[in-house]
Amino acid sequence: METISDGVRARIALEKHGFRFQRTLGQNFLLDDARVARIVALAGVGEADDVLEIGPGAGVLTRALARRARRVVALEIDRALAPVLAEMLAGVSNVRLEFADALKADLAALMGGRFAVVANLPYYITADMVMKLLKSGLDVSCITIMVQKEAAARMMAQLGEAQYCLLAATIAYFARCESLMDVPPGAFTPPPHVESRLLRLTPYAKKPVQPRNEALFLRVLAAAFAMRRKTLANNLSRAFQVPREQAAAWLEAVGINPMARGEAVELAALARLSDAMVECG
């Protein structure tokens, strides 16, 4: 007897339970078994790994991850998928399914120790979710995520490029970001109106810059990009509620032109700036 694929099984379950895709939740499910298998392979998931999946959708990627990983925790926001996922995950003992908003969930409580993230992310939460994961302080080994191709370009942008932004700068501080593969709209159900790209973010064991106070450095980084048309001195003045003259003095003390714009300043210089601000109290 021929065994049906997970993708076909998912399509049958979605139709059987009358599931309706919601555009507001970014529901474009990857039901292509070959591409799902490639994602799992590229993620490098092994039998000793705990994996967090965000947005399991119909559960095709969830099942593929469960075959390779020690444990999978899948976070799904849409309870309408409960009967579909119950059917898809029946008999799969190493998956914990939670209906929760991943942006609000207590990931430390859910995951415990070291874990990897593998997800076909709802595109509207990409930036917020990446920021949460990187700044969480949790022991994340690797983040393998499907994102909108345009978002991927912003995430990988370098200093001096037009698309360089707070998200790109934050990623550059926390992790190495690399492109793994592109996925066309037709691979998804329903097809999105955009191209997609699989990225891998590997957190650094040692970050490229070492500010004395990371929380302060991240505040400085956010201030640098707060208003792109304003000078860094003006942005710092507004963000830290100090006179512009004080902000300019901080910048001059570490050799940064007060008239420079934040997006044009290297991470190392911003780290020196935050260190100088620590010294000034």
Short mmCIF file of C-alpha atoms in Angstrom, two decimals:
data_model
loop_
_atom_site.label_atom_id
_atom_site.label_comp_id
_atom_site.label_asym_id
_atom_site.label_seq_id
_atom_site.Cartn_x
_atom_site.Cartn_y
_atom_site.Cartn_z
CA MET A 1 0.00 0.00 0.00
CA GLU A 2 1.38 3.36 -1.03
CA THR A 3 2.08 5.77 1.84
CA ILE A 4 0.83 9.30 1.26
CA SER A 5 3.24 12.16 1.83
CA ASP A 6 2.96 14.63 4.70
CA GLY A 7 2.11 17.40 2.25
CA VAL A 8 -0.81 15.44 0.81
CA ARG A 9 -1.91 14.41 4.29
CA ALA A 10 -1.92 18.08 5.33
CA ARG A 11 -3.98 19.13 2.31
CA ILE A 12 -6.54 16.44 3.10
CA ALA A 13 -6.72 17.49 6.76
CA LEU A 14 -7.09 21.19 5.90
CA GLU A 15 -9.95 20.43 3.54
CA LYS A 16 -11.57 17.91 5.88
CA HIS A 17 -11.71 20.40 8.75
CA GLY A 18 -12.80 23.30 6.56
CA PHE A 19 -9.80 25.44 7.44
CA ARG A 20 -9.83 28.99 6.06
CA PHE A 21 -6.53 30.75 5.55
CA GLN A 22 -6.24 34.15 7.21
CA ARG A 23 -4.15 36.73 5.42
CA THR A 24 -3.94 38.83 8.61
CA LEU A 25 -2.00 35.99 10.25
CA GLY A 26 0.34 35.58 7.30
CA GLN A 27 -0.83 32.04 6.66
CA ASN A 28 1.04 30.70 3.66
CA PHE A 29 1.81 27.07 4.42
CA LEU A 30 4.76 25.18 2.96
CA LEU A 31 3.31 21.80 1.99
CA ASP A 32 6.08 20.86 -0.44
CA ASP A 33 7.71 17.77 1.09
CA ALA A 34 10.94 18.08 -0.87
CA ARG A 35 11.51 21.68 0.15
CA VAL A 36 10.55 20.94 3.75
CA ALA A 37 13.10 18.11 3.83
CA ARG A 38 15.75 20.48 2.46
CA ILE A 39 14.96 23.09 5.13
CA VAL A 40 15.42 20.51 7.87
CA ALA A 41 18.68 19.33 6.31
CA LEU A 42 20.00 22.90 5.96
CA ALA A 43 19.01 23.66 9.55
CA GLY A 44 21.34 20.86 10.63
CA VAL A 45 18.91 19.50 13.21
CA GLY A 46 20.11 16.32 14.90
CA GLU A 47 18.84 13.74 17.38
CA ALA A 48 20.31 15.63 20.37
CA ASP A 49 18.59 18.93 19.50
CA ASP A 50 15.60 20.66 21.00
CA VAL A 51 13.82 22.77 18.39
CA LEU A 52 11.41 25.69 18.64
CA GLU A 53 9.09 25.99 15.66
CA ILE A 54 7.10 29.20 15.30
CA GLY A 55 3.93 28.94 13.25
CA PRO A 56 3.66 25.21 12.46
CA GLY A 57 0.63 25.81 10.25
CA ALA A 58 -0.53 22.43 8.97
CA GLY A 59 2.34 20.56 10.64
CA VAL A 60 4.37 19.35 7.64
CA LEU A 61 7.60 20.96 8.83
CA THR A 62 6.75 19.93 12.40
CA ARG A 63 6.62 16.25 11.44
CA ALA A 64 9.88 16.51 9.49
CA LEU A 65 11.62 18.16 12.43
CA ALA A 66 10.27 15.55 14.85
CA ARG A 67 11.90 12.78 12.80
CA ARG A 68 15.32 14.38 13.25
CA ALA A 69 15.19 16.21 16.61
CA ARG A 70 15.07 15.09 20.22
CA ARG A 71 12.12 17.40 20.97
CA VAL A 72 10.06 19.98 19.09
CA VAL A 73 8.04 22.76 20.72
CA ALA A 74 5.62 24.23 18.19
CA LEU A 75 3.95 27.58 18.87
CA GLU A 76 0.78 28.30 16.89
CA ILE A 77 -1.41 31.38 17.37
CA ASP A 78 -4.45 30.14 15.41
CA ARG A 79 -6.61 27.70 17.39
CA ALA A 80 -8.59 26.97 14.24
CA LEU A 81 -5.65 24.74 13.30
CA ALA A 82 -6.13 22.53 16.37
CA PRO A 83 -7.99 19.67 14.61
CA VAL A 84 -5.60 19.76 11.65
CA LEU A 85 -2.52 19.62 13.86
CA ALA A 86 -4.08 16.97 16.11
CA GLU A 87 -4.52 14.78 13.06
CA MET A 88 -1.09 15.54 11.62
CA LEU A 89 0.73 14.98 14.90
CA ALA A 90 -1.17 11.90 16.07
CA GLY A 91 1.34 9.33 17.27
CA VAL A 92 4.24 11.80 17.22
CA SER A 93 5.48 11.65 20.81
CA ASN A 94 8.29 14.22 20.80
CA VAL A 95 6.26 17.29 19.81
CA ARG A 96 4.76 19.71 22.31
CA LEU A 97 2.12 21.89 20.66
CA GLU A 98 1.23 25.17 22.35
CA PHE A 99 -1.37 27.64 21.16
CA ALA A 100 0.25 30.95 22.02
CA ASP A 101 1.58 34.17 20.54
CA ALA A 102 5.29 33.57 20.03
CA LEU A 103 6.03 37.26 20.60
CA LYS A 104 4.50 37.06 24.08
CA ALA A 105 5.42 33.50 25.06
CA ASP A 106 7.92 32.74 27.83
CA LEU A 107 10.48 30.95 25.70
CA ALA A 108 12.78 30.24 28.64
CA ALA A 109 10.01 28.32 30.41
CA LEU A 110 9.07 26.45 27.24
CA MET A 111 12.52 25.47 26.09
CA GLY A 112 14.68 25.16 29.18
CA GLY A 113 18.25 24.86 27.94
CA ARG A 114 19.94 25.14 24.55
CA PHE A 115 17.70 25.00 21.49
CA ALA A 116 17.53 25.74 17.77
CA VAL A 117 14.81 27.69 16.00
CA VAL A 118 13.38 26.50 12.68
CA ALA A 119 10.35 28.31 11.30
CA ASN A 120 8.36 29.35 8.28
CA LEU A 121 7.70 32.66 10.00
CA PRO A 122 4.51 34.65 9.46
CA TYR A 123 6.15 37.53 7.62
CA TYR A 124 4.47 40.27 9.62
CA ILE A 125 6.32 39.24 12.81
CA THR A 126 9.76 38.70 11.23
CA ALA A 127 11.58 41.74 12.64
CA ASP A 128 9.99 41.56 16.11
CA MET A 129 10.57 37.82 16.43
CA VAL A 130 14.20 38.00 15.35
CA MET A 131 14.81 40.87 17.77
CA LYS A 132 13.18 38.91 20.60
CA LEU A 133 15.25 35.80 19.94
CA LEU A 134 18.56 37.62 19.63
CA LYS A 135 18.05 39.86 22.66
CA SER A 136 16.50 37.19 24.87
CA GLY A 137 19.76 36.02 26.42
CA LEU A 138 18.62 32.42 25.84
CA ASP A 139 20.98 29.71 24.65
CA VAL A 140 19.93 29.66 20.99
CA SER A 141 22.28 27.59 18.86
CA CYS A 142 20.92 28.57 15.45
CA ILE A 143 17.94 30.33 13.89
CA THR A 144 16.80 29.00 10.50
CA ILE A 145 13.84 31.00 9.21
CA MET A 146 11.86 31.58 6.04
CA VAL A 147 11.31 35.28 5.45
CA GLN A 148 10.16 37.59 2.70
CA LYS A 149 13.00 38.10 0.21
CA GLU A 150 12.92 41.88 0.65
CA ALA A 151 13.13 41.46 4.42
CA ALA A 152 16.11 39.14 3.95
CA ALA A 153 17.89 41.86 1.98
CA ARG A 154 17.32 44.32 4.83
CA MET A 155 18.46 41.82 7.43
CA MET A 156 21.71 41.15 5.56
CA ALA A 157 22.42 44.78 4.63
CA GLN A 158 25.84 46.13 5.51
CA LEU A 159 27.03 49.50 6.79
CA GLY A 160 26.95 52.02 3.94
CA GLU A 161 24.18 50.27 2.02
CA ALA A 162 20.82 51.97 1.56
CA GLN A 163 18.93 49.16 3.30
CA TYR A 164 21.15 49.15 6.40
CA CYS A 165 18.79 49.54 9.35
CA LEU A 166 18.41 48.85 13.06
CA LEU A 167 17.45 45.22 12.40
CA ALA A 168 20.55 44.66 10.23
CA ALA A 169 22.81 46.35 12.77
CA THR A 170 21.36 44.32 15.64
CA ILE A 171 21.80 41.08 13.70
CA ALA A 172 25.38 42.05 12.83
CA TYR A 173 26.11 42.47 16.54
CA PHE A 174 24.54 39.20 17.69
CA ALA A 175 24.92 36.71 14.86
CA ARG A 176 26.33 35.70 11.50
CA CYS A 177 23.57 35.81 8.88
CA GLU A 178 23.66 33.78 5.69
CA SER A 179 21.27 33.01 2.84
CA LEU A 180 20.47 29.32 2.30
CA MET A 181 17.94 29.17 -0.53
CA ASP A 182 15.18 31.04 -2.33
CA VAL A 183 11.63 29.71 -2.49
CA PRO A 184 9.09 30.83 -5.14
CA PRO A 185 5.51 31.81 -4.28
CA GLY A 186 4.13 28.68 -5.94
CA ALA A 187 5.72 26.47 -3.29
CA PHE A 188 3.28 27.80 -0.70
CA THR A 189 -0.44 27.30 -0.14
CA PRO A 190 -1.91 29.77 -0.81
CA PRO A 191 0.89 31.42 -2.82
CA PRO A 192 2.05 34.75 -1.31
CA HIS A 193 2.58 37.79 -3.50
CA VAL A 194 6.30 37.86 -2.68
CA GLU A 195 9.42 35.78 -3.13
CA SER A 196 10.80 34.06 -0.02
CA ARG A 197 14.27 33.28 1.25
CA LEU A 198 15.58 30.88 3.88
CA LEU A 199 18.13 32.45 6.22
CA ARG A 200 20.35 31.05 8.94
CA LEU A 201 21.43 33.21 11.88
CA THR A 202 24.19 31.72 14.00
CA PRO A 203 24.74 33.61 17.27
CA TYR A 204 28.36 34.49 17.95
CA ALA A 205 30.21 32.77 20.77
CA LYS A 206 32.11 36.05 21.00
CA LYS A 207 30.43 39.17 19.64
CA PRO A 208 32.38 41.38 17.20
CA VAL A 209 32.33 44.30 19.67
CA GLN A 210 32.42 44.11 23.47
CA PRO A 211 30.58 47.03 25.12
CA ARG A 212 30.88 47.26 28.90
CA ASN A 213 27.13 47.59 29.28
CA GLU A 214 25.21 45.70 26.59
CA ALA A 215 21.81 47.09 27.58
CA LEU A 216 23.12 50.63 27.22
CA PHE A 217 24.82 49.80 23.94
CA LEU A 218 21.54 48.46 22.54
CA ARG A 219 19.79 51.69 23.62
CA VAL A 220 22.47 53.67 21.80
CA LEU A 221 22.06 51.47 18.73
CA ALA A 222 18.30 52.01 18.73
CA ALA A 223 18.80 55.76 19.15
CA ALA A 224 21.19 55.84 16.20
CA PHE A 225 18.41 54.67 13.86
CA ALA A 226 15.47 56.39 15.58
CA MET A 227 15.18 59.21 13.04
CA ARG A 228 17.30 58.63 9.97
CA ARG A 229 17.30 62.24 8.80
CA LYS A 230 18.53 63.51 12.15
CA THR A 231 22.15 63.64 13.27
CA LEU A 232 23.38 61.14 15.84
CA ALA A 233 23.81 63.99 18.34
CA ASN A 234 20.16 64.97 17.95
CA ASN A 235 18.97 61.37 18.23
CA LEU A 236 21.04 60.78 21.37
CA SER A 237 19.76 63.99 22.91
CA ARG A 238 16.17 62.91 22.34
CA ALA A 239 16.63 59.28 23.37
CA PHE A 240 18.54 59.99 26.58
CA GLN A 241 16.85 63.30 27.40
CA VAL A 242 20.06 65.30 27.65
CA PRO A 243 21.01 68.64 26.06
CA ARG A 244 22.37 68.32 22.54
CA GLU A 245 25.64 69.79 23.77
CA GLN A 246 26.06 66.88 26.16
CA ALA A 247 25.37 64.37 23.39
CA ALA A 248 27.85 66.14 21.13
CA ALA A 249 30.48 66.01 23.88
CA TRP A 250 30.04 62.26 24.24
CA LEU A 251 30.51 61.84 20.50
CA GLU A 252 33.56 64.08 20.27
CA ALA A 253 35.15 62.24 23.21
CA VAL A 254 35.26 59.03 21.16
CA GLY A 255 36.10 60.63 17.83
CA ILE A 256 32.64 60.58 16.22
CA ASN A 257 31.52 63.62 14.26
CA PRO A 258 28.41 64.98 16.06
CA MET A 259 26.93 65.74 12.64
CA ALA A 260 27.20 62.10 11.52
CA ARG A 261 24.03 60.13 11.01
CA GLY A 262 23.62 57.01 13.10
CA GLU A 263 23.33 54.62 10.18
CA ALA A 264 26.79 55.71 9.00
CA VAL A 265 28.58 54.86 12.25
CA GLU A 266 30.29 51.50 12.79
CA LEU A 267 29.24 49.20 15.63
CA ALA A 268 32.69 49.49 17.20
CA ALA A 269 32.36 53.27 17.38
CA LEU A 270 28.89 53.00 18.91
CA ALA A 271 30.31 50.57 21.48
CA ARG A 272 33.02 53.11 22.37
CA LEU A 273 30.29 55.70 22.68
CA SER A 274 28.24 53.62 25.08
CA ASP A 275 31.40 52.93 27.13
CA ALA A 276 32.08 56.67 27.34
CA MET A 277 28.51 57.23 28.51
CA VAL A 278 29.02 54.62 31.25
CA GLU A 279 32.12 56.49 32.43
CA CYS A 280 30.18 59.73 32.53
CA GLY A 281 27.52 58.10 34.65
#
